[in-house]
Amino acid sequence: MGRLWKEIRHTPILWLLVLAPLVLVVHVAWPDAHTLLFLLSVLAIVPLATLLSHATEAVAAKTGDTVGSLLNATLGNLTELIIALAALRLGQYTLVKASLAGAIVSNTLFMLGASFLLGGLKFHVQDYNQASARLQTSLLFLAAIALIVPSAMAGADSVAAAPDFMRQLSLGLAILLILSYGLGLFFSLKTHREIFSSAEHAASDGEDVWPLNVALATLAGVTVMVALVSEIFVESVQQAAETLGMTPAFVGFIVVALVGAAAEMASAFSGARKNRLDLSVGIALGSAAQIALFVAPVLVLISYVIGPTPMDLQFWPGAVIMVLVATMTAFIVTNSGRATWFVGVLMLMVYLIFAMTLYLLPPKLT
Amino acid sequence: MGRLWKEIRHTPILWLLVLAPLVLVVHVAWPDAHTLLFLLSVLAIVPLATLLSHATEAVAAKTGDTVGSLLNATLGNLTELIIALAALRLGQYTLVKASLAGAIVSNTLFMLGASFLLGGLKFHVQDYNQASARLQTSLLFLAAIALIVPSAMAGADSVAAAPDFMRQLSLGLAILLILSYGLGLFFSLKTHREIFSSAEHAASDGEDVWPLNVALATLAGVTVMVALVSEIFVESVQQAAETLGMTPAFVGFIVVALVGAAAEMASAFSGARKNRLDLSVGIALGSAAQIALFVAPVLVLISYVIGPTPMDLQFWPGAVIMVLVATMTAFIVTNSGRATWFVGVLMLMVYLIFAMTLYLLPPKLT
Amino acid sequence: MGRLWKEIRHTPILWLLVLAPLVLVVHVAWPDAHTLLFLLSVLAIVPLATLLSHATEAVAAKTGDTVGSLLNATLGNLTELIIALAALRLGQYTLVKASLAGAIVSNTLFMLGASFLLGGLKFHVQDYNQASARLQTSLLFLAAIALIVPSAMAGADSVAAAPDFMRQLSLGLAILLILSYGLGLFFSLKTHREIFSSAEHAASDGEDVWPLNVALATLAGVTVMVALVSEIFVESVQQAAETLGMTPAFVGFIVVALVGAAAEMASAFSGARKNRLDLSVGIALGSAAQIALFVAPVLVLISYVIGPTPMDLQFWPGAVIMVLVATMTAFIVTNSGRATWFVGVLMLMVYLIFAMTLYLLPPKLT
């Protein structure tokens, strides 16, 4: 606990941690203050995410970047999963599917782009493990097309009218995706773990690294807090969005996806600023692949239990285009194994253009 | 002949060679036993393909991997061509076009994926000639988009209604593609043959290599047998498929494409298991490019002679998407010049998802 | 001036310079001879472009390839911009948008392909700066999708009906693109100029290099001539095209784009034949990116001032497909950092197939 206080004194943003209990109090006292709850919960997730990032890095420092990356990706997607589960219970499938597609796009364009920009402002050129990045973008590309191509084909051939077909297809797809995810864990943690290790084993600063048990306890506690605040966030987001003039597709694709990934972003950005871009690339791409191979199919399966009706995996055409373009972009920009600030700027610009298009041209979701 | 017997004794699957004459006998005796003929002919092609692979490797061992790869690709696509010609005579253009698109997708996703998996189960990481693979995927990508983009544009702009336009376009396209193919042969066999040579001139096992004349004779004889059995296969496949609940698009895209490529697959897999992944990549990509640049346009031209009406090259939108995604995948996974089992698994999974989608959502072909 | 005459004596094509004043005379004497003016102005631009290329190379020899490439791209796109402005004034937005999309496709497929072919006929394999080419294709890819994806999404979701949405989106898009262009100049000229320098500082021939002031004066004078002739070209092209049986989309996409880029092509081809493929790749990709990030948005903004109505940035679906495929092709073929003649042939073939498709299947532009 002493270390935690020391950390908070040195990181001003962590004073915002006080917002987390405040959200809970406001939620009990004024459950209908949706816009306030929405803004408070977004603000509360930021310091929680920062603290989570510190704890994760402390663990990563003890265990190597591979396990650290995996930990980050898993915990970050836990948030994503919890938010989606809340929406699933309420049958808001548009929000869920938009947040799935949005998470893949945010991780590749926004998280990777901002990492490149933040790192590039400090370092002239940042090199990272090219072989590892190429393998990870291959995996992400394959995972993304596995998730998205059935929608593209159904859309292109205009045969999606029959809902039974789409439901059957989604179920089969979910089972194949989860199977692949399991084999992927076996691959990255067992047979080929060396590929996922970072190129630069930047000697950790030596001082100020938390002991493993403190780090793990903080990790667990903060994860629970993130889950609680996320719960309130998703309850308030829908009505707050309407007040602020946003559509469900925009909210899911941009707002939920960004807030859900806040914890991973803090870690990825911190890695970029410490010239450990391998960590950033690993978090961003690994997390996006995990959304496609794990979170999406799990939500389909769970929808049979807790949803009003089974959820399918049919995405609207604009989402298909954005996911394909975003994963191709991830491949193209990481292909060289080096990053500069301007590539980050262009990726953020493409993300901004996607957001603007989605805000102005909401998809027809019949 | 002595060597052939020796080979058969050492390779149990070759006992199935007895099925080839059996198919011919059954075809004469019970010409209407479609489902039986379908299953028998599929089974009969497997050992023929295996023997073909042995013979091809024997020739390749004498002539170098370049000529070996070319030989494999040509003979494998001869099968494909013969099957397509039979379908062409009957005017089954949906089957023909599905088998063309399916052959490109099968070669890139299934053949390459299975090669990676089979090789990866035996070797931890397999490196292959990166420069050569990149050149070959560039060529494949260009060949595939040349074949497929006119369909995409016609589909996107909804002007394909006028059949005359599409016929003219297909004829022009066919001529340009064949011209490119001719220049490509000049390139790969004459001006730049060194690029296509394998990275590892794995010293052939030294023992048990057939003399060139035996190998060539076997190659020729087995090719004829494959052609005969393929003929029966295509006659039976349509009715057998209906019995088994499959659509023409699925049969063409998956069944005909896989059976048509059985010979090349045997060679590609054998190369992968001998850590000569250059051979596998060369066969898979070269054969897919040859389908686009040679087999497809030749079929268009021949359709003017033997078909009931001229065949055009308009593919349904789902086929366009699958071909584009598959060739991009080939580029992305071969970009690093190294293979591992999990990349193979993911490629096979994407292929399986394509097959599942096609089975559940057959294209509207009006 | 003495040097200029010497240059003309040694370069027969420059005798065609006499066509430039001839075009002006014919335009005054017979303003309605559209087809004649069209042909004369196309022919007149060729020697002007050649001279421009000589002058640009003379400047490039003094200033390094980076500034030379930028100079080439800027001046080449000045032509493009002037042609588009003339069309803008007349409200011919189909022509303008087709020429924008066509310029990106021509630069990547035709200019790069012909450079590879011309260089490959002289040199067996040409290597160029791989890292620089990868960065430039990343930038081009990001620029192109920023320009084109909103159209894809609007088209896919069929919500483009509301013109206000598209106009708002285009205005926001234009501002973001210009902002990115400014940051890109800061990047390529200030913070990371070393990345854009050529791999081979081919010692210029030593003799026959113009002094800087002569080169700059020639550059300025010839640019004005190109502008004057282009003006006449665009006035005549529309009616001449109708006479020759071409649609506005074909004229804009192929004819205007090729003529507008004639100057850059001369430089790119000359670089390729001197084994300075870095120069060719830099001109082709840099110019295409500049079309997307600078010329297109500037035209949108200027349309508010000089056009009959504001121009939006919605491209027809076929244009979206061609731009995406062309930029992906640029990435894939430049990925290896080496060029051979056959890759050039295939790129030219794809360009030819695009042109043929566009000629036979003009887009529905409602």
PDB file of N, CA and C in Angstrom, chain B residues 111-185:
ATOM      1  N   MET B 111      -3.933 -25.288 -49.782  1.00  0.00           N
ATOM      2  CA  MET B 111      -2.673 -25.967 -50.092  1.00  0.00           C
ATOM      3  C   MET B 111      -1.512 -25.346 -49.307  1.00  0.00           C
ATOM      4  N   LEU B 112      -1.464 -24.026 -49.297  1.00  0.00           N
ATOM      5  CA  LEU B 112      -0.389 -23.356 -48.570  1.00  0.00           C
ATOM      6  C   LEU B 112      -0.561 -23.561 -47.062  1.00  0.00           C
ATOM      7  N   GLY B 113      -1.800 -23.428 -46.584  1.00  0.00           N
ATOM      8  CA  GLY B 113      -2.058 -23.603 -45.155  1.00  0.00           C
ATOM      9  C   GLY B 113      -1.698 -24.992 -44.680  1.00  0.00           C
ATOM     10  N   ALA B 114      -2.136 -26.000 -45.444  1.00  0.00           N
ATOM     11  CA  ALA B 114      -1.839 -27.375 -45.044  1.00  0.00           C
ATOM     12  C   ALA B 114      -0.341 -27.661 -45.144  1.00  0.00           C
ATOM     13  N   SER B 115       0.341 -27.055 -46.127  1.00  0.00           N
ATOM     14  CA  SER B 115       1.793 -27.220 -46.220  1.00  0.00           C
ATOM     15  C   SER B 115       2.464 -26.644 -44.979  1.00  0.00           C
ATOM     16  N   PHE B 116       2.023 -25.461 -44.568  1.00  0.00           N
ATOM     17  CA  PHE B 116       2.596 -24.838 -43.373  1.00  0.00           C
ATOM     18  C   PHE B 116       2.342 -25.723 -42.149  1.00  0.00           C
ATOM     19  N   LEU B 117       1.120 -26.245 -42.056  1.00  0.00           N
ATOM     20  CA  LEU B 117       0.787 -27.060 -40.885  1.00  0.00           C
ATOM     21  C   LEU B 117       1.592 -28.353 -40.877  1.00  0.00           C
ATOM     22  N   LEU B 118       1.610 -29.056 -42.018  1.00  0.00           N
ATOM     23  CA  LEU B 118       2.325 -30.334 -42.067  1.00  0.00           C
ATOM     24  C   LEU B 118       3.819 -30.132 -41.843  1.00  0.00           C
ATOM     25  N   GLY B 119       4.369 -29.087 -42.462  1.00  0.00           N
ATOM     26  CA  GLY B 119       5.782 -28.801 -42.237  1.00  0.00           C
ATOM     27  C   GLY B 119       6.046 -28.381 -40.796  1.00  0.00           C
ATOM     28  N   GLY B 120       5.110 -27.580 -40.256  1.00  0.00           N
ATOM     29  CA  GLY B 120       5.297 -27.042 -38.907  1.00  0.00           C
ATOM     30  C   GLY B 120       5.198 -28.092 -37.822  1.00  0.00           C
ATOM     31  N   LEU B 121       4.477 -29.185 -38.114  1.00  0.00           N
ATOM     32  CA  LEU B 121       4.384 -30.260 -37.120  1.00  0.00           C
ATOM     33  C   LEU B 121       5.713 -30.993 -37.008  1.00  0.00           C
ATOM     34  N   LYS B 122       6.528 -30.899 -38.054  1.00  0.00           N
ATOM     35  CA  LYS B 122       7.808 -31.614 -38.050  1.00  0.00           C
ATOM     36  C   LYS B 122       8.973 -30.675 -37.730  1.00  0.00           C
ATOM     37  N   PHE B 123       8.889 -29.434 -38.200  1.00  0.00           N
ATOM     38  CA  PHE B 123       9.979 -28.481 -37.978  1.00  0.00           C
ATOM     39  C   PHE B 123       9.449 -27.281 -37.194  1.00  0.00           C
ATOM     40  N   HIS B 124      10.276 -26.767 -36.284  1.00  0.00           N
ATOM     41  CA  HIS B 124       9.828 -25.680 -35.416  1.00  0.00           C
ATOM     42  C   HIS B 124       9.474 -24.431 -36.232  1.00  0.00           C
ATOM     43  N   VAL B 125      10.420 -23.946 -37.000  1.00  0.00           N
ATOM     44  CA  VAL B 125      10.182 -22.822 -37.892  1.00  0.00           C
ATOM     45  C   VAL B 125      10.791 -23.195 -39.231  1.00  0.00           C
ATOM     46  N   GLN B 126      10.068 -22.941 -40.309  1.00  0.00           N
ATOM     47  CA  GLN B 126      10.600 -23.241 -41.636  1.00  0.00           C
ATOM     48  C   GLN B 126      10.865 -21.947 -42.387  1.00  0.00           C
ATOM     49  N   ASP B 127      12.115 -21.761 -42.780  1.00  0.00           N
ATOM     50  CA  ASP B 127      12.450 -20.580 -43.578  1.00  0.00           C
ATOM     51  C   ASP B 127      12.450 -20.944 -45.049  1.00  0.00           C
ATOM     52  N   TYR B 128      12.050 -20.017 -45.873  1.00  0.00           N
ATOM     53  CA  TYR B 128      12.124 -20.251 -47.311  1.00  0.00           C
ATOM     54  C   TYR B 128      12.518 -18.964 -48.007  1.00  0.00           C
ATOM     55  N   ASN B 129      12.774 -19.066 -49.291  1.00  0.00           N
ATOM     56  CA  ASN B 129      13.303 -17.939 -50.052  1.00  0.00           C
ATOM     57  C   ASN B 129      12.303 -16.787 -50.082  1.00  0.00           C
ATOM     58  N   GLN B 130      12.590 -15.762 -49.285  1.00  0.00           N
ATOM     59  CA  GLN B 130      11.665 -14.646 -49.111  1.00  0.00           C
ATOM     60  C   GLN B 130      11.504 -13.843 -50.407  1.00  0.00           C
ATOM     61  N   ALA B 131      12.615 -13.560 -51.073  1.00  0.00           N
ATOM     62  CA  ALA B 131      12.559 -12.736 -52.286  1.00  0.00           C
ATOM     63  C   ALA B 131      11.709 -13.419 -53.345  1.00  0.00           C
ATOM     64  N   SER B 132      11.933 -14.729 -53.501  1.00  0.00           N
ATOM     65  CA  SER B 132      11.172 -15.478 -54.487  1.00  0.00           C
ATOM     66  C   SER B 132       9.688 -15.512 -54.134  1.00  0.00           C
ATOM     67  N   ALA B 133       9.383 -15.755 -52.844  1.00  0.00           N
ATOM     68  CA  ALA B 133       7.982 -15.809 -52.428  1.00  0.00           C
ATOM     69  C   ALA B 133       7.302 -14.472 -52.661  1.00  0.00           C
ATOM     70  N   ARG B 134       8.022 -13.363 -52.378  1.00  0.00           N
ATOM     71  CA  ARG B 134       7.419 -12.045 -52.583  1.00  0.00           C
ATOM     72  C   ARG B 134       7.131 -11.784 -54.045  1.00  0.00           C
ATOM     73  N   LEU B 135       8.077 -12.160 -54.893  1.00  0.00           N
ATOM     74  CA  LEU B 135       7.856 -11.970 -56.323  1.00  0.00           C
ATOM     75  C   LEU B 135       6.651 -12.797 -56.765  1.00  0.00           C
ATOM     76  N   GLN B 136       6.601 -14.047 -56.298  1.00  0.00           N
ATOM     77  CA  GLN B 136       5.509 -14.913 -56.743  1.00  0.00           C
ATOM     78  C   GLN B 136       4.149 -14.436 -56.237  1.00  0.00           C
ATOM     79  N   THR B 137       4.106 -13.909 -54.989  1.00  0.00           N
ATOM     80  CA  THR B 137       2.813 -13.390 -54.533  1.00  0.00           C
ATOM     81  C   THR B 137       2.445 -12.111 -55.268  1.00  0.00           C
ATOM     82  N   SER B 138       3.445 -11.301 -55.647  1.00  0.00           N
ATOM     83  CA  SER B 138       3.124 -10.125 -56.474  1.00  0.00           C
ATOM     84  C   SER B 138       2.475 -10.573 -57.774  1.00  0.00           C
ATOM     85  N   LEU B 139       3.103 -11.567 -58.407  1.00  0.00           N
ATOM     86  CA  LEU B 139       2.569 -12.045 -59.684  1.00  0.00           C
ATOM     87  C   LEU B 139       1.170 -12.615 -59.498  1.00  0.00           C
ATOM     88  N   LEU B 140       0.991 -13.409 -58.419  1.00  0.00           N
ATOM     89  CA  LEU B 140      -0.329 -13.980 -58.175  1.00  0.00           C
ATOM     90  C   LEU B 140      -1.361 -12.888 -57.932  1.00  0.00           C
ATOM     91  N   PHE B 141      -0.979 -11.887 -57.123  1.00  0.00           N
ATOM     92  CA  PHE B 141      -1.915 -10.807 -56.829  1.00  0.00           C
ATOM     93  C   PHE B 141      -2.331 -10.098 -58.118  1.00  0.00           C
ATOM     94  N   LEU B 142      -1.340  -9.768 -58.942  1.00  0.00           N
ATOM     95  CA  LEU B 142      -1.651  -9.075 -60.195  1.00  0.00           C
ATOM     96  C   LEU B 142      -2.505  -9.947 -61.109  1.00  0.00           C
ATOM     97  N   ALA B 143      -2.177 -11.232 -61.194  1.00  0.00           N
ATOM     98  CA  ALA B 143      -2.962 -12.138 -62.036  1.00  0.00           C
ATOM     99  C   ALA B 143      -4.397 -12.230 -61.535  1.00  0.00           C
ATOM    100  N   ALA B 144      -4.546 -12.348 -60.209  1.00  0.00           N
ATOM    101  CA  ALA B 144      -5.888 -12.523 -59.650  1.00  0.00           C
ATOM    102  C   ALA B 144      -6.731 -11.277 -59.847  1.00  0.00           C
ATOM    103  N   ILE B 145      -6.149 -10.081 -59.608  1.00  0.00           N
ATOM    104  CA  ILE B 145      -6.985  -8.896 -59.787  1.00  0.00           C
ATOM    105  C   ILE B 145      -7.285  -8.657 -61.259  1.00  0.00           C
ATOM    106  N   ALA B 146      -6.353  -9.018 -62.133  1.00  0.00           N
ATOM    107  CA  ALA B 146      -6.650  -8.881 -63.550  1.00  0.00           C
ATOM    108  C   ALA B 146      -7.875  -9.716 -63.913  1.00  0.00           C
ATOM    109  N   LEU B 147      -7.960 -10.903 -63.334  1.00  0.00           N
ATOM    110  CA  LEU B 147      -9.085 -11.791 -63.628  1.00  0.00           C
ATOM    111  C   LEU B 147     -10.377 -11.297 -62.990  1.00  0.00           C
ATOM    112  N   ILE B 148     -10.272 -10.731 -61.786  1.00  0.00           N
ATOM    113  CA  ILE B 148     -11.454 -10.577 -60.943  1.00  0.00           C
ATOM    114  C   ILE B 148     -11.990  -9.148 -60.856  1.00  0.00           C
ATOM    115  N   VAL B 149     -11.136  -8.147 -61.105  1.00  0.00           N
ATOM    116  CA  VAL B 149     -11.597  -6.776 -60.895  1.00  0.00           C
ATOM    117  C   VAL B 149     -12.697  -6.353 -61.873  1.00  0.00           C
ATOM    118  N   PRO B 150     -12.634  -6.771 -63.152  1.00  0.00           N
ATOM    119  CA  PRO B 150     -13.769  -6.417 -64.014  1.00  0.00           C
ATOM    120  C   PRO B 150     -15.114  -6.868 -63.437  1.00  0.00           C
ATOM    121  N   SER B 151     -15.165  -8.066 -62.851  1.00  0.00           N
ATOM    122  CA  SER B 151     -16.406  -8.515 -62.208  1.00  0.00           C
ATOM    123  C   SER B 151     -16.779  -7.605 -61.060  1.00  0.00           C
ATOM    124  N   ALA B 152     -15.775  -7.225 -60.259  1.00  0.00           N
ATOM    125  CA  ALA B 152     -16.050  -6.354 -59.109  1.00  0.00           C
ATOM    126  C   ALA B 152     -16.627  -5.029 -59.582  1.00  0.00           C
ATOM    127  N   MET B 153     -16.020  -4.456 -60.630  1.00  0.00           N
ATOM    128  CA  MET B 153     -16.501  -3.166 -61.118  1.00  0.00           C
ATOM    129  C   MET B 153     -17.890  -3.288 -61.722  1.00  0.00           C
ATOM    130  N   ALA B 154     -18.095  -4.345 -62.498  1.00  0.00           N
ATOM    131  CA  ALA B 154     -19.408  -4.541 -63.096  1.00  0.00           C
ATOM    132  C   ALA B 154     -20.458  -4.726 -62.008  1.00  0.00           C
ATOM    133  N   GLY B 155     -20.099  -5.519 -60.980  1.00  0.00           N
ATOM    134  CA  GLY B 155     -21.045  -5.753 -59.885  1.00  0.00           C
ATOM    135  C   GLY B 155     -21.337  -4.481 -59.112  1.00  0.00           C
ATOM    136  N   ALA B 156     -20.267  -3.708 -58.815  1.00  0.00           N
ATOM    137  CA  ALA B 156     -20.439  -2.513 -57.994  1.00  0.00           C
ATOM    138  C   ALA B 156     -21.275  -1.466 -58.707  1.00  0.00           C
ATOM    139  N   ASP B 157     -21.095  -1.369 -60.008  1.00  0.00           N
ATOM    140  CA  ASP B 157     -21.824  -0.336 -60.722  1.00  0.00           C
ATOM    141  C   ASP B 157     -23.124  -0.841 -61.344  1.00  0.00           C
ATOM    142  N   SER B 158     -23.450  -2.090 -61.076  1.00  0.00           N
ATOM    143  CA  SER B 158     -24.741  -2.654 -61.499  1.00  0.00           C
ATOM    144  C   SER B 158     -25.022  -2.452 -62.973  1.00  0.00           C
ATOM    145  N   VAL B 159     -24.003  -2.590 -63.799  1.00  0.00           N
ATOM    146  CA  VAL B 159     -24.245  -2.415 -65.228  1.00  0.00           C
ATOM    147  C   VAL B 159     -24.022  -3.713 -65.983  1.00  0.00           C
ATOM    148  N   ALA B 160     -23.952  -4.794 -65.222  1.00  0.00           N
ATOM    149  CA  ALA B 160     -23.640  -6.058 -65.872  1.00  0.00           C
ATOM    150  C   ALA B 160     -24.831  -6.619 -66.628  1.00  0.00           C
ATOM    151  N   ALA B 161     -25.943  -5.893 -66.556  1.00  0.00           N
ATOM    152  CA  ALA B 161     -27.162  -6.407 -67.164  1.00  0.00           C
ATOM    153  C   ALA B 161     -26.952  -6.723 -68.651  1.00  0.00           C
ATOM    154  N   ALA B 162     -26.223  -5.847 -69.342  1.00  0.00           N
ATOM    155  CA  ALA B 162     -26.032  -6.038 -70.776  1.00  0.00           C
ATOM    156  C   ALA B 162     -25.031  -7.165 -71.020  1.00  0.00           C
ATOM    157  N   PRO B 163     -25.503  -8.315 -71.509  1.00  0.00           N
ATOM    158  CA  PRO B 163     -24.617  -9.465 -71.659  1.00  0.00           C
ATOM    159  C   PRO B 163     -23.556  -9.251 -72.731  1.00  0.00           C
ATOM    160  N   ASP B 164     -23.860  -8.417 -73.712  1.00  0.00           N
ATOM    161  CA  ASP B 164     -22.898  -8.172 -74.782  1.00  0.00           C
ATOM    162  C   ASP B 164     -21.633  -7.525 -74.248  1.00  0.00           C
ATOM    163  N   PHE B 165     -21.819  -6.504 -73.386  1.00  0.00           N
ATOM    164  CA  PHE B 165     -20.692  -5.836 -72.773  1.00  0.00           C
ATOM    165  C   PHE B 165     -19.794  -6.854 -72.076  1.00  0.00           C
ATOM    166  N   MET B 166     -20.418  -7.705 -71.246  1.00  0.00           N
ATOM    167  CA  MET B 166     -19.642  -8.650 -70.463  1.00  0.00           C
ATOM    168  C   MET B 166     -18.923  -9.639 -71.367  1.00  0.00           C
ATOM    169  N   ARG B 167     -19.544 -10.011 -72.476  1.00  0.00           N
ATOM    170  CA  ARG B 167     -18.907 -10.972 -73.379  1.00  0.00           C
ATOM    171  C   ARG B 167     -17.695 -10.341 -74.068  1.00  0.00           C
ATOM    172  N   GLN B 168     -17.882  -9.109 -74.560  1.00  0.00           N
ATOM    173  CA  GLN B 168     -16.767  -8.379 -75.179  1.00  0.00           C
ATOM    174  C   GLN B 168     -15.618  -8.218 -74.195  1.00  0.00           C
ATOM    175  N   LEU B 169     -15.972  -7.771 -72.978  1.00  0.00           N
ATOM    176  CA  LEU B 169     -14.968  -7.550 -71.937  1.00  0.00           C
ATOM    177  C   LEU B 169     -14.218  -8.839 -71.640  1.00  0.00           C
ATOM    178  N   SER B 170     -14.955  -9.952 -71.551  1.00  0.00           N
ATOM    179  CA  SER B 170     -14.325 -11.226 -71.220  1.00  0.00           C
ATOM    180  C   SER B 170     -13.385 -11.684 -72.321  1.00  0.00           C
ATOM    181  N   LEU B 171     -13.765 -11.401 -73.561  1.00  0.00           N
ATOM    182  CA  LEU B 171     -12.907 -11.809 -74.669  1.00  0.00           C
ATOM    183  C   LEU B 171     -11.604 -11.004 -74.660  1.00  0.00           C
ATOM    184  N   GLY B 172     -11.736  -9.678 -74.489  1.00  0.00           N
ATOM    185  CA  GLY B 172     -10.547  -8.838 -74.408  1.00  0.00           C
ATOM    186  C   GLY B 172      -9.660  -9.257 -73.251  1.00  0.00           C
ATOM    187  N   LEU B 173     -10.307  -9.515 -72.121  1.00  0.00           N
ATOM    188  CA  LEU B 173      -9.604  -9.944 -70.917  1.00  0.00           C
ATOM    189  C   LEU B 173      -8.847 -11.233 -71.176  1.00  0.00           C
ATOM    190  N   ALA B 174      -9.510 -12.191 -71.822  1.00  0.00           N
ATOM    191  CA  ALA B 174      -8.892 -13.488 -72.079  1.00  0.00           C
ATOM    192  C   ALA B 174      -7.631 -13.333 -72.921  1.00  0.00           C
ATOM    193  N   ILE B 175      -7.715 -12.484 -73.927  1.00  0.00           N
ATOM    194  CA  ILE B 175      -6.550 -12.292 -74.804  1.00  0.00           C
ATOM    195  C   ILE B 175      -5.397 -11.659 -74.028  1.00  0.00           C
ATOM    196  N   LEU B 176      -5.703 -10.628 -73.224  1.00  0.00           N
ATOM    197  CA  LEU B 176      -4.648  -9.984 -72.433  1.00  0.00           C
ATOM    198  C   LEU B 176      -4.019 -10.951 -71.438  1.00  0.00           C
ATOM    199  N   LEU B 177      -4.845 -11.793 -70.813  1.00  0.00           N
ATOM    200  CA  LEU B 177      -4.329 -12.717 -69.804  1.00  0.00           C
ATOM    201  C   LEU B 177      -3.385 -13.742 -70.434  1.00  0.00           C
ATOM    202  N   ILE B 178      -3.785 -14.289 -71.592  1.00  0.00           N
ATOM    203  CA  ILE B 178      -2.937 -15.290 -72.243  1.00  0.00           C
ATOM    204  C   ILE B 178      -1.621 -14.665 -72.707  1.00  0.00           C
ATOM    205  N   LEU B 179      -1.703 -13.429 -73.196  1.00  0.00           N
ATOM    206  CA  LEU B 179      -0.495 -12.709 -73.583  1.00  0.00           C
ATOM    207  C   LEU B 179       0.452 -12.589 -72.385  1.00  0.00           C
ATOM    208  N   SER B 180      -0.097 -12.217 -71.250  1.00  0.00           N
ATOM    209  CA  SER B 180       0.719 -12.086 -70.043  1.00  0.00           C
ATOM    210  C   SER B 180       1.320 -13.420 -69.636  1.00  0.00           C
ATOM    211  N   TYR B 181       0.538 -14.477 -69.803  1.00  0.00           N
ATOM    212  CA  TYR B 181       1.034 -15.795 -69.435  1.00  0.00           C
ATOM    213  C   TYR B 181       2.246 -16.170 -70.276  1.00  0.00           C
ATOM    214  N   GLY B 182       2.138 -15.883 -71.575  1.00  0.00           N
ATOM    215  CA  GLY B 182       3.271 -16.177 -72.456  1.00  0.00           C
ATOM    216  C   GLY B 182       4.518 -15.407 -72.040  1.00  0.00           C
ATOM    217  N   LEU B 183       4.339 -14.115 -71.763  1.00  0.00           N
ATOM    218  CA  LEU B 183       5.480 -13.318 -71.315  1.00  0.00           C
ATOM    219  C   LEU B 183       6.013 -13.846 -69.989  1.00  0.00           C
ATOM    220  N   GLY B 184       5.097 -14.331 -69.138  1.00  0.00           N
ATOM    221  CA  GLY B 184       5.509 -14.861 -67.844  1.00  0.00           C
ATOM    222  C   GLY B 184       6.373 -16.104 -67.987  1.00  0.00           C
ATOM    223  N   LEU B 185       6.033 -16.962 -68.941  1.00  0.00           N
ATOM    224  CA  LEU B 185       6.874 -18.144 -69.184  1.00  0.00           C
ATOM    225  C   LEU B 185       8.262 -17.725 -69.651  1.00  0.00           C
TER     226      LEU B 185
END
